[in-house]
Amino acid sequence: MGPYTITYFGVRGRCGAMRIMMADQGQEWKEIVVDFADWMKGDLKATCVFGQLPKLEDGGFALYQSNAILRHLGRNHDAYGKDGKEAALIDMMCDGVEDLRLKYVKMIYQEYDTGKDAYIKDLPNHLDKFEAVMAKNKTGFLVGDKPSFADYSLFEVLLNHLVLCSCCLDTFPSLKNFVEKMSARPKIKAFLDSDAYKKLPINGNGKQ
Ligand code: 6SG
């Protein structure tokens, strides 16, 4: 497998989770950063299966759709459960994170000024579902006893929400513990402390 190359815009956006996952797995990767003016010329867009980024290249194999990329990394790096049932639960949790991510992205890009406060007010009604799963599993991960791609996706979405509202996990002890433990994993800590990570805005419109 590999070498891996990510092609994406100069934001964390839909590559945040896969970058954290690769860092934690000790997997190196290359970045091709696309600037918006180049993207608007349309040549690269025309080559993308859905006309969108990110793209992951794994050697000569090209893949689009951020969650398909996470799943592929999950298979390659043994982060997709120990059997079919765990894999199905990991898929379920990843789809649950995706639902929250889509709500977040809609608020950020379409209604930040008018909808941010209502979004934060409603947030516990989404976070409590993840809290319940995390509390029930007792291992510090969503499914099984080691991190899966769904954990990396949840972790990254929670980091973004802590920027939006620093107290949003205060009533969710299992999620708070999860974020602390994931942040302290040595390879994740090194990545989150790196300039490569810190220099990138979370979102493409400067809102966070
Ligand atoms: C945008 O939506 O970064 N891809 C985005 N936009 C360009 O022409 N379901 C898939 C997936 O999970 C969603 C892909 C995603 O992979 S991500 C894409 O390709 C297009 O459609 C969000 C993001 N936005 C920042 C950004 C920089 C240049 C284009 C998008 C900011 C917004 C518009 C200009 C500057 Fe911009």
mmCIF file of C-alpha atoms and ligand atoms in Angstrom:
data_model
loop_
_atom_site.group_PDB
_atom_site.id
_atom_site.type_symbol
_atom_site.label_atom_id
_atom_site.label_comp_id
_atom_site.label_asym_id
_atom_site.label_seq_id
_atom_site.Cartn_x
_atom_site.Cartn_y
_atom_site.Cartn_z
ATOM 1 C CA MET A 1 0.000 0.000 0.000
ATOM 2 C CA GLY A 2 1.011 3.562 -0.599
ATOM 3 C CA PRO A 3 2.742 5.807 -1.150
ATOM 4 C CA TYR A 4 -0.289 7.899 -0.284
ATOM 5 C CA THR A 5 -0.991 11.304 -1.806
ATOM 6 C CA ILE A 6 -3.855 13.578 -0.768
ATOM 7 C CA THR A 7 -5.036 16.186 -3.271
ATOM 8 C CA TYR A 8 -7.171 18.860 -1.613
ATOM 9 C CA PHE A 9 -7.594 22.571 -0.955
ATOM 10 C CA GLY A 10 -5.494 24.273 1.723
ATOM 11 C CA VAL A 11 -7.964 23.590 4.528
ATOM 12 C CA ARG A 12 -8.570 20.873 7.123
ATOM 13 C CA GLY A 13 -12.141 20.394 5.898
ATOM 14 C CA ARG A 14 -12.870 16.904 4.669
ATOM 15 C CA CYS A 15 -9.245 15.794 5.068
ATOM 16 C CA GLY A 16 -8.938 16.479 8.781
ATOM 17 C CA ALA A 17 -9.850 12.968 9.914
ATOM 18 C CA MET A 18 -7.837 11.068 7.305
ATOM 19 C CA ARG A 19 -4.718 13.107 8.072
ATOM 20 C CA ILE A 20 -5.042 12.442 11.816
ATOM 21 C CA MET A 21 -5.625 8.770 11.075
ATOM 22 C CA MET A 22 -2.538 8.446 8.868
ATOM 23 C CA ALA A 23 -0.433 10.326 11.414
ATOM 24 C CA ASP A 24 -1.587 8.038 14.231
ATOM 25 C CA GLN A 25 -0.957 4.938 12.132
ATOM 26 C CA GLY A 26 2.616 6.080 11.467
ATOM 27 C CA GLN A 27 1.812 6.288 7.768
ATOM 28 C CA GLU A 28 3.545 8.994 5.744
ATOM 29 C CA TRP A 29 1.734 10.794 2.954
ATOM 30 C CA LYS A 30 2.252 13.563 0.438
ATOM 31 C CA GLU A 31 -0.008 16.571 -0.035
ATOM 32 C CA ILE A 32 -0.910 18.267 -3.294
ATOM 33 C CA VAL A 33 -2.532 21.581 -2.357
ATOM 34 C CA VAL A 34 -4.893 22.965 -4.987
ATOM 35 C CA ASP A 35 -5.566 26.683 -4.982
ATOM 36 C CA PHE A 36 -9.019 27.876 -5.764
ATOM 37 C CA ALA A 37 -8.038 29.867 -8.881
ATOM 38 C CA ASP A 38 -6.479 26.736 -10.402
ATOM 39 C CA TRP A 39 -9.516 24.671 -9.398
ATOM 40 C CA MET A 40 -11.817 27.159 -11.134
ATOM 41 C CA LYS A 41 -10.058 26.528 -14.442
ATOM 42 C CA GLY A 42 -11.865 23.180 -14.307
ATOM 43 C CA ASP A 43 -9.220 20.812 -15.683
ATOM 44 C CA LEU A 44 -8.658 18.954 -12.409
ATOM 45 C CA LYS A 45 -12.389 19.000 -11.550
ATOM 46 C CA ALA A 46 -13.115 17.284 -14.880
ATOM 47 C CA THR A 47 -10.882 14.362 -13.868
ATOM 48 C CA CYS A 48 -12.561 13.838 -10.467
ATOM 49 C CA VAL A 49 -15.279 11.157 -10.351
ATOM 50 C CA PHE A 50 -17.790 13.512 -8.640
ATOM 51 C CA GLY A 51 -16.097 16.763 -9.682
ATOM 52 C CA GLN A 52 -14.902 17.251 -6.107
ATOM 53 C CA LEU A 53 -11.931 16.855 -3.804
ATOM 54 C CA PRO A 54 -10.425 15.262 -1.741
ATOM 55 C CA LYS A 55 -8.701 12.604 -3.781
ATOM 56 C CA LEU A 56 -6.482 9.938 -2.250
ATOM 57 C CA GLU A 57 -3.922 8.137 -4.357
ATOM 58 C CA ASP A 58 -2.677 4.848 -2.955
ATOM 59 C CA GLY A 59 0.105 4.042 -5.352
ATOM 60 C CA GLY A 60 -1.625 4.021 -8.741
ATOM 61 C CA PHE A 61 -5.098 3.625 -7.225
ATOM 62 C CA ALA A 62 -7.232 6.792 -7.023
ATOM 63 C CA LEU A 63 -10.170 7.188 -4.659
ATOM 64 C CA TYR A 64 -12.677 9.992 -4.020
ATOM 65 C CA GLN A 65 -15.231 10.673 -1.263
ATOM 66 C CA SER A 66 -13.736 11.345 2.150
ATOM 67 C CA ASN A 67 -15.615 8.578 3.967
ATOM 68 C CA ALA A 68 -14.703 5.985 1.307
ATOM 69 C CA ILE A 69 -11.108 7.106 1.795
ATOM 70 C CA LEU A 70 -11.428 6.626 5.569
ATOM 71 C CA ARG A 71 -12.824 3.140 5.017
ATOM 72 C CA HIS A 72 -9.990 2.275 2.644
ATOM 73 C CA LEU A 73 -7.460 3.424 5.242
ATOM 74 C CA GLY A 74 -9.386 1.408 7.824
ATOM 75 C CA ARG A 75 -8.945 -1.740 5.741
ATOM 76 C CA ASN A 76 -5.296 -1.039 5.001
ATOM 77 C CA HIS A 77 -4.365 -0.266 8.597
ATOM 78 C CA ASP A 78 -6.495 -2.754 10.521
ATOM 79 C CA ALA A 79 -8.785 -0.041 11.856
ATOM 80 C CA TYR A 80 -12.091 -1.554 10.675
ATOM 81 C CA GLY A 81 -13.028 -3.899 13.544
ATOM 82 C CA LYS A 82 -12.148 -7.504 14.267
ATOM 83 C CA ASP A 83 -15.103 -9.091 12.438
ATOM 84 C CA GLY A 84 -18.081 -8.296 10.223
ATOM 85 C CA LYS A 85 -20.303 -7.149 13.077
ATOM 86 C CA GLU A 86 -17.731 -4.731 14.437
ATOM 87 C CA ALA A 87 -17.168 -3.448 10.889
ATOM 88 C CA ALA A 88 -20.927 -2.854 10.519
ATOM 89 C CA LEU A 89 -21.046 -0.947 13.813
ATOM 90 C CA ILE A 90 -18.037 1.134 12.752
ATOM 91 C CA ASP A 91 -19.853 1.939 9.480
ATOM 92 C CA MET A 92 -22.924 2.946 11.496
ATOM 93 C CA MET A 93 -20.890 5.258 13.727
ATOM 94 C CA CYS A 94 -19.083 6.784 10.749
ATOM 95 C CA ASP A 95 -22.447 7.526 9.116
ATOM 96 C CA GLY A 96 -23.634 9.073 12.395
ATOM 97 C CA VAL A 97 -20.564 11.323 12.427
ATOM 98 C CA GLU A 98 -21.245 12.211 8.791
ATOM 99 C CA ASP A 99 -24.770 13.369 9.692
ATOM 100 C CA LEU A 100 -23.313 15.705 12.326
ATOM 101 C CA ARG A 101 -20.542 16.852 9.966
ATOM 102 C CA LEU A 102 -23.100 17.774 7.300
ATOM 103 C CA LYS A 103 -25.102 19.849 9.809
ATOM 104 C CA TYR A 104 -21.890 21.566 10.905
ATOM 105 C CA VAL A 105 -20.792 22.299 7.324
ATOM 106 C CA LYS A 106 -24.247 23.687 6.443
ATOM 107 C CA MET A 107 -24.124 26.009 9.456
ATOM 108 C CA ILE A 108 -20.533 27.113 8.707
ATOM 109 C CA TYR A 109 -21.026 27.761 4.982
ATOM 110 C CA GLN A 110 -24.669 28.827 4.778
ATOM 111 C CA GLU A 111 -25.914 30.242 8.064
ATOM 112 C CA TYR A 112 -23.002 31.058 10.352
ATOM 113 C CA ASP A 113 -24.237 34.527 11.306
ATOM 114 C CA THR A 114 -27.900 33.647 11.651
ATOM 115 C CA GLY A 115 -27.718 30.019 12.777
ATOM 116 C CA LYS A 116 -24.650 29.553 14.957
ATOM 117 C CA ASP A 117 -26.365 30.144 18.304
ATOM 118 C CA ALA A 118 -29.264 27.812 17.531
ATOM 119 C CA TYR A 119 -26.800 25.202 16.290
ATOM 120 C CA ILE A 120 -24.842 25.305 19.562
ATOM 121 C CA LYS A 121 -28.069 25.123 21.555
ATOM 122 C CA ASP A 122 -29.162 22.005 19.674
ATOM 123 C CA LEU A 123 -25.726 20.365 19.749
ATOM 124 C CA PRO A 124 -26.252 18.327 22.968
ATOM 125 C CA ASN A 125 -29.104 16.506 21.221
ATOM 126 C CA HIS A 126 -26.525 15.120 18.776
ATOM 127 C CA LEU A 127 -23.562 14.684 21.095
ATOM 128 C CA ASP A 128 -25.577 12.690 23.629
ATOM 129 C CA LYS A 129 -25.886 9.806 21.129
ATOM 130 C CA PHE A 130 -22.111 9.523 20.804
ATOM 131 C CA GLU A 131 -21.711 9.920 24.565
ATOM 132 C CA ALA A 132 -24.054 6.961 25.141
ATOM 133 C CA VAL A 133 -22.146 4.690 22.740
ATOM 134 C CA MET A 134 -18.782 5.715 24.147
ATOM 135 C CA ALA A 135 -19.927 5.255 27.762
ATOM 136 C CA LYS A 136 -21.404 1.839 26.983
ATOM 137 C CA ASN A 137 -18.312 0.477 25.201
ATOM 138 C CA LYS A 138 -16.005 1.398 28.104
ATOM 139 C CA THR A 139 -12.781 0.953 26.090
ATOM 140 C CA GLY A 140 -12.375 4.628 25.220
ATOM 141 C CA PHE A 141 -13.316 3.913 21.592
ATOM 142 C CA LEU A 142 -16.648 3.714 19.769
ATOM 143 C CA VAL A 143 -16.369 0.034 18.802
ATOM 144 C CA GLY A 144 -13.972 -2.665 19.975
ATOM 145 C CA ASP A 145 -10.813 -1.937 21.899
ATOM 146 C CA LYS A 146 -8.708 0.084 19.483
ATOM 147 C CA PRO A 147 -9.277 3.123 17.281
ATOM 148 C CA SER A 148 -11.205 2.650 14.042
ATOM 149 C CA PHE A 149 -11.668 5.155 11.234
ATOM 150 C CA ALA A 150 -14.959 6.166 12.873
ATOM 151 C CA ASP A 151 -13.057 7.213 16.013
ATOM 152 C CA TYR A 152 -10.740 9.424 13.965
ATOM 153 C CA SER A 153 -13.727 11.002 12.242
ATOM 154 C CA LEU A 154 -15.541 11.599 15.541
ATOM 155 C CA PHE A 155 -12.375 12.946 17.153
ATOM 156 C CA GLU A 156 -11.821 15.441 14.356
ATOM 157 C CA VAL A 157 -15.422 16.624 14.317
ATOM 158 C CA LEU A 158 -15.274 17.091 18.107
ATOM 159 C CA LEU A 159 -12.066 19.143 17.819
ATOM 160 C CA ASN A 160 -13.889 21.422 15.376
ATOM 161 C CA HIS A 161 -16.850 21.719 17.714
ATOM 162 C CA LEU A 162 -14.571 22.622 20.628
ATOM 163 C CA VAL A 163 -13.327 25.542 18.516
ATOM 164 C CA LEU A 164 -16.948 26.518 17.848
ATOM 165 C CA CYS A 165 -17.905 26.216 21.517
ATOM 166 C CA SER A 166 -15.132 25.411 24.018
ATOM 167 C CA CYS A 167 -17.562 24.100 26.657
ATOM 168 C CA CYS A 168 -19.597 21.832 24.349
ATOM 169 C CA LEU A 169 -18.249 18.613 25.940
ATOM 170 C CA ASP A 170 -18.522 19.723 29.552
ATOM 171 C CA THR A 171 -21.658 17.648 30.120
ATOM 172 C CA PHE A 172 -20.313 14.638 28.191
ATOM 173 C CA PRO A 173 -17.586 13.008 30.308
ATOM 174 C CA SER A 174 -16.932 10.036 28.023
ATOM 175 C CA LEU A 175 -16.506 12.265 24.969
ATOM 176 C CA LYS A 176 -14.322 14.674 26.922
ATOM 177 C CA ASN A 177 -12.134 11.779 28.066
ATOM 178 C CA PHE A 178 -12.034 10.455 24.479
ATOM 179 C CA VAL A 179 -10.797 13.790 23.110
ATOM 180 C CA GLU A 180 -8.178 14.071 25.857
ATOM 181 C CA LYS A 181 -6.900 10.523 25.303
ATOM 182 C CA MET A 182 -6.847 10.803 21.501
ATOM 183 C CA SER A 183 -5.094 14.192 21.691
ATOM 184 C CA ALA A 184 -2.442 12.655 23.956
ATOM 185 C CA ARG A 185 -1.583 9.732 21.656
ATOM 186 C CA PRO A 186 2.030 10.605 20.806
ATOM 187 C CA LYS A 187 1.729 10.572 17.008
ATOM 188 C CA ILE A 188 -1.552 12.517 17.095
ATOM 189 C CA LYS A 189 -0.076 15.035 19.530
ATOM 190 C CA ALA A 190 2.957 15.529 17.274
ATOM 191 C CA PHE A 191 0.693 16.022 14.255
ATOM 192 C CA LEU A 192 -1.671 18.461 16.024
ATOM 193 C CA ASP A 193 1.405 20.423 17.193
ATOM 194 C CA SER A 194 2.907 20.562 13.686
ATOM 195 C CA ASP A 195 2.939 23.676 11.501
ATOM 196 C CA ALA A 196 1.484 21.576 8.674
ATOM 197 C CA TYR A 197 -1.669 21.124 10.767
ATOM 198 C CA LYS A 198 -1.808 24.475 12.527
ATOM 199 C CA LYS A 199 -1.394 26.597 9.411
ATOM 200 C CA LEU A 200 -4.521 25.182 7.762
ATOM 201 C CA PRO A 201 -7.879 26.828 8.489
ATOM 202 C CA ILE A 202 -10.654 24.454 9.517
ATOM 203 C CA ASN A 203 -13.007 25.630 6.778
ATOM 204 C CA GLY A 204 -12.694 27.261 3.369
ATOM 205 C CA ASN A 205 -14.629 30.420 4.247
ATOM 206 C CA GLY A 206 -12.600 31.372 7.330
ATOM 207 C CA LYS A 207 -15.461 30.648 9.762
ATOM 208 C CA GLN A 208 -14.952 28.257 12.641
HETATM 209 C C1 6SG B 1 -15.461 21.093 -0.872
HETATM 210 O O1 6SG B 1 -17.703 18.920 -0.751
HETATM 211 O O2 6SG B 1 -12.899 22.578 1.588
HETATM 212 N N1 6SG B 1 -15.557 18.839 -1.639
HETATM 213 C C2 6SG B 1 -15.440 20.170 -1.871
HETATM 214 N N2 6SG B 1 -15.511 21.766 -3.644
HETATM 215 C C3 6SG B 1 -15.222 22.243 -4.950
HETATM 216 O O3 6SG B 1 -16.142 22.454 -7.089
HETATM 217 N N3 6SG B 1 -18.967 14.044 -0.244
HETATM 218 C C4 6SG B 1 -17.678 14.619 -0.607
HETATM 219 C C5 6SG B 1 -16.592 14.020 0.285
HETATM 220 O O4 6SG B 1 -16.891 13.640 1.414
HETATM 221 C C6 6SG B 1 -17.724 16.119 -0.419
HETATM 222 C C7 6SG B 1 -16.576 16.769 -1.073
HETATM 223 C C8 6SG B 1 -16.484 18.249 -0.763
HETATM 224 O O5 6SG B 1 -15.438 13.904 -0.134
HETATM 225 S S1 6SG B 1 -14.975 20.599 0.768
HETATM 226 C C9 6SG B 1 -15.169 20.531 -3.273
HETATM 227 O O6 6SG B 1 -14.631 19.740 -4.020
HETATM 228 C C10 6SG B 1 -16.314 21.984 -5.940
HETATM 229 O O7 6SG B 1 -17.324 21.359 -5.620
HETATM 230 C C11 6SG B 1 -15.185 22.055 1.686
HETATM 231 C C12 6SG B 1 -14.034 22.949 1.376
HETATM 232 N N4 6SG B 1 -14.296 24.085 0.872
HETATM 233 C C13 6SG B 1 -13.209 25.028 0.581
HETATM 234 C C14 6SG B 1 -12.992 25.150 -0.849
HETATM 235 C C15 6SG B 1 -11.867 25.813 -1.413
HETATM 236 C C16 6SG B 1 -12.079 25.854 -2.824
HETATM 237 C C17 6SG B 1 -13.322 25.188 -3.137
HETATM 238 C C18 6SG B 1 -13.877 24.722 -1.876
HETATM 239 C C19 6SG B 1 -14.113 28.233 -0.422
HETATM 240 C C20 6SG B 1 -15.329 27.682 -0.971
HETATM 241 C C21 6SG B 1 -15.328 27.967 -2.293
HETATM 242 C C22 6SG B 1 -14.150 28.655 -2.570
HETATM 243 C C23 6SG B 1 -13.387 28.828 -1.456
HETATM 244 FE FE1 6SG B 1 -13.629 26.768 -1.869
#
